[in-house]
Amino acid sequence: MRELLLIETVTSPCGWIKSTLSDYGCNVTRVLHVKQAERALRQAHFDLILLAGEGVLPCLTDVKRLRVATDLPVIVVLPQTCAIDETSLLVAGVNKLINISIPRHALWEETKTVYDTVRSFS
């Protein structure tokens, strides 16, 4: 079973993210901000981090903090209305950017692809 850490700095869309990934057999731990994520990373094993945020700048700051604590793959989920500066997030260490309007089955496929790709290199 894949152990996923979901950091939700925005609460409304994240319920479906957790339920979708749980339906595919993932154990999803939800935290509300990056400080809680850092604590969770010290206390348990995770295979992947999903960061659902409200905008690029806050996500960029959080990703940089996470990169100090872990080398786990990071997927960032951003709102549909957000202008995405893909380059800055990828340079900061994001493995995949996803728009929140993604269909549920596609979220699983994208998550699985990132997980499988990273595992194949380790």
Short mmCIF file of C-alpha atoms in Angstrom, two decimals:
data_model
loop_
_atom_site.label_atom_id
_atom_site.label_comp_id
_atom_site.label_asym_id
_atom_site.label_seq_id
_atom_site.Cartn_x
_atom_site.Cartn_y
_atom_site.Cartn_z
CA MET A 1 0.00 0.00 0.00
CA ARG A 2 1.31 3.42 -0.92
CA GLU A 3 1.64 5.87 1.98
CA LEU A 4 0.82 9.40 0.83
CA LEU A 5 1.12 12.67 2.73
CA LEU A 6 -1.48 15.24 1.63
CA ILE A 7 -0.73 18.82 2.65
CA GLU A 8 -3.85 20.89 2.17
CA THR A 9 -3.32 24.60 2.48
CA VAL A 10 -6.72 24.94 0.84
CA THR A 11 -9.48 22.78 2.27
CA SER A 12 -12.35 22.67 -0.20
CA PRO A 13 -11.05 20.38 -2.95
CA CYS A 14 -8.96 18.06 -0.84
CA GLY A 15 -11.70 15.76 0.40
CA TRP A 16 -12.10 14.29 -3.07
CA ILE A 17 -8.33 13.96 -3.46
CA LYS A 18 -8.06 11.86 -0.32
CA SER A 19 -11.12 9.75 -1.12
CA THR A 20 -9.99 9.13 -4.71
CA LEU A 21 -6.53 7.99 -3.72
CA SER A 22 -7.94 5.91 -0.85
CA ASP A 23 -10.28 4.20 -3.33
CA TYR A 24 -7.18 3.09 -5.25
CA GLY A 25 -5.64 1.53 -2.14
CA CYS A 26 -3.49 4.38 -0.86
CA ASN A 27 -3.23 5.28 2.80
CA VAL A 28 -3.53 9.08 2.84
CA THR A 29 -2.51 11.18 5.84
CA ARG A 30 -3.86 14.75 5.73
CA VAL A 31 -2.14 17.72 7.35
CA LEU A 32 -3.04 21.39 7.19
CA HIS A 33 0.32 23.05 6.60
CA VAL A 34 3.98 22.39 5.96
CA LYS A 35 4.96 22.50 9.67
CA GLN A 36 2.62 19.58 10.35
CA ALA A 37 4.04 17.85 7.28
CA GLU A 38 7.58 18.18 8.61
CA ARG A 39 6.45 16.62 11.88
CA ALA A 40 4.63 13.80 10.07
CA LEU A 41 7.71 13.07 7.96
CA ARG A 42 9.77 12.59 11.13
CA GLN A 43 7.17 10.26 12.66
CA ALA A 44 6.13 7.99 9.79
CA HIS A 45 7.18 6.59 6.43
CA PHE A 46 5.65 8.09 3.29
CA ASP A 47 6.15 7.26 -0.38
CA LEU A 48 4.95 10.51 -1.91
CA ILE A 49 3.78 14.02 -0.99
CA LEU A 50 0.80 15.84 -2.52
CA LEU A 51 0.59 19.56 -1.87
CA ALA A 52 -2.77 21.19 -2.61
CA GLY A 53 -2.34 24.93 -2.53
CA GLU A 54 -4.00 28.19 -3.44
CA GLY A 55 -1.22 29.67 -5.53
CA VAL A 56 2.27 29.27 -6.92
CA LEU A 57 4.15 31.48 -4.45
CA PRO A 58 2.91 29.75 -1.26
CA CYS A 59 3.48 26.35 -2.86
CA LEU A 60 6.97 27.35 -3.94
CA THR A 61 7.85 28.36 -0.38
CA ASP A 62 6.44 25.10 1.01
CA VAL A 63 8.23 22.94 -1.58
CA LYS A 64 11.55 24.58 -0.74
CA ARG A 65 10.97 23.81 2.97
CA LEU A 66 10.03 20.22 2.16
CA ARG A 67 13.13 19.72 0.05
CA VAL A 68 15.24 20.43 3.14
CA ALA A 69 13.42 17.66 5.02
CA THR A 70 12.98 14.98 2.33
CA ASP A 71 13.73 13.81 -1.19
CA LEU A 72 10.31 12.16 -1.63
CA PRO A 73 8.48 12.91 -4.87
CA VAL A 74 6.21 15.95 -4.65
CA ILE A 75 3.04 16.55 -6.66
CA VAL A 76 1.51 20.03 -6.50
CA VAL A 77 -2.23 20.49 -7.12
CA LEU A 78 -3.20 24.07 -7.97
CA PRO A 79 -6.56 25.77 -8.58
CA GLN A 80 -7.89 26.10 -12.10
CA THR A 81 -7.69 29.91 -11.90
CA CYS A 82 -4.03 29.93 -10.88
CA ALA A 83 -1.48 31.17 -13.40
CA ILE A 84 1.13 28.46 -13.15
CA ASP A 85 4.81 29.35 -13.34
CA GLU A 86 5.82 25.80 -14.08
CA THR A 87 9.54 26.48 -14.33
CA SER A 88 9.97 27.89 -10.82
CA LEU A 89 8.09 24.97 -9.25
CA LEU A 90 10.01 22.35 -11.23
CA VAL A 91 13.34 23.99 -10.35
CA ALA A 92 12.30 23.95 -6.68
CA GLY A 93 11.87 20.18 -6.87
CA VAL A 94 8.26 19.49 -7.84
CA ASN A 95 7.90 16.22 -9.74
CA LYS A 96 4.45 16.93 -11.22
CA LEU A 97 2.00 19.84 -11.46
CA ILE A 98 -1.70 19.02 -11.60
CA ASN A 99 -4.69 21.30 -12.14
CA ILE A 100 -7.47 20.75 -9.58
CA SER A 101 -9.99 20.22 -12.38
CA ILE A 102 -8.35 16.91 -13.28
CA PRO A 103 -10.77 13.95 -13.41
CA ARG A 104 -10.51 11.55 -10.49
CA HIS A 105 -9.19 8.61 -12.50
CA ALA A 106 -6.57 10.87 -14.10
CA LEU A 107 -5.40 12.04 -10.65
CA TRP A 108 -4.73 8.41 -9.76
CA GLU A 109 -2.91 7.76 -13.05
CA GLU A 110 -0.70 10.84 -12.63
CA THR A 111 0.07 9.95 -9.01
CA LYS A 112 0.87 6.34 -9.90
CA THR A 113 3.12 7.44 -12.77
CA VAL A 114 5.18 9.73 -10.52
CA TYR A 115 5.42 7.03 -7.85
CA ASP A 116 6.44 4.31 -10.33
CA THR A 117 8.95 6.56 -12.11
CA VAL A 118 10.72 7.55 -8.90
CA ARG A 119 10.78 3.95 -7.66
CA SER A 120 12.34 2.76 -10.92
CA PHE A 121 15.30 5.11 -10.35
CA SER A 122 15.87 4.17 -6.70
#
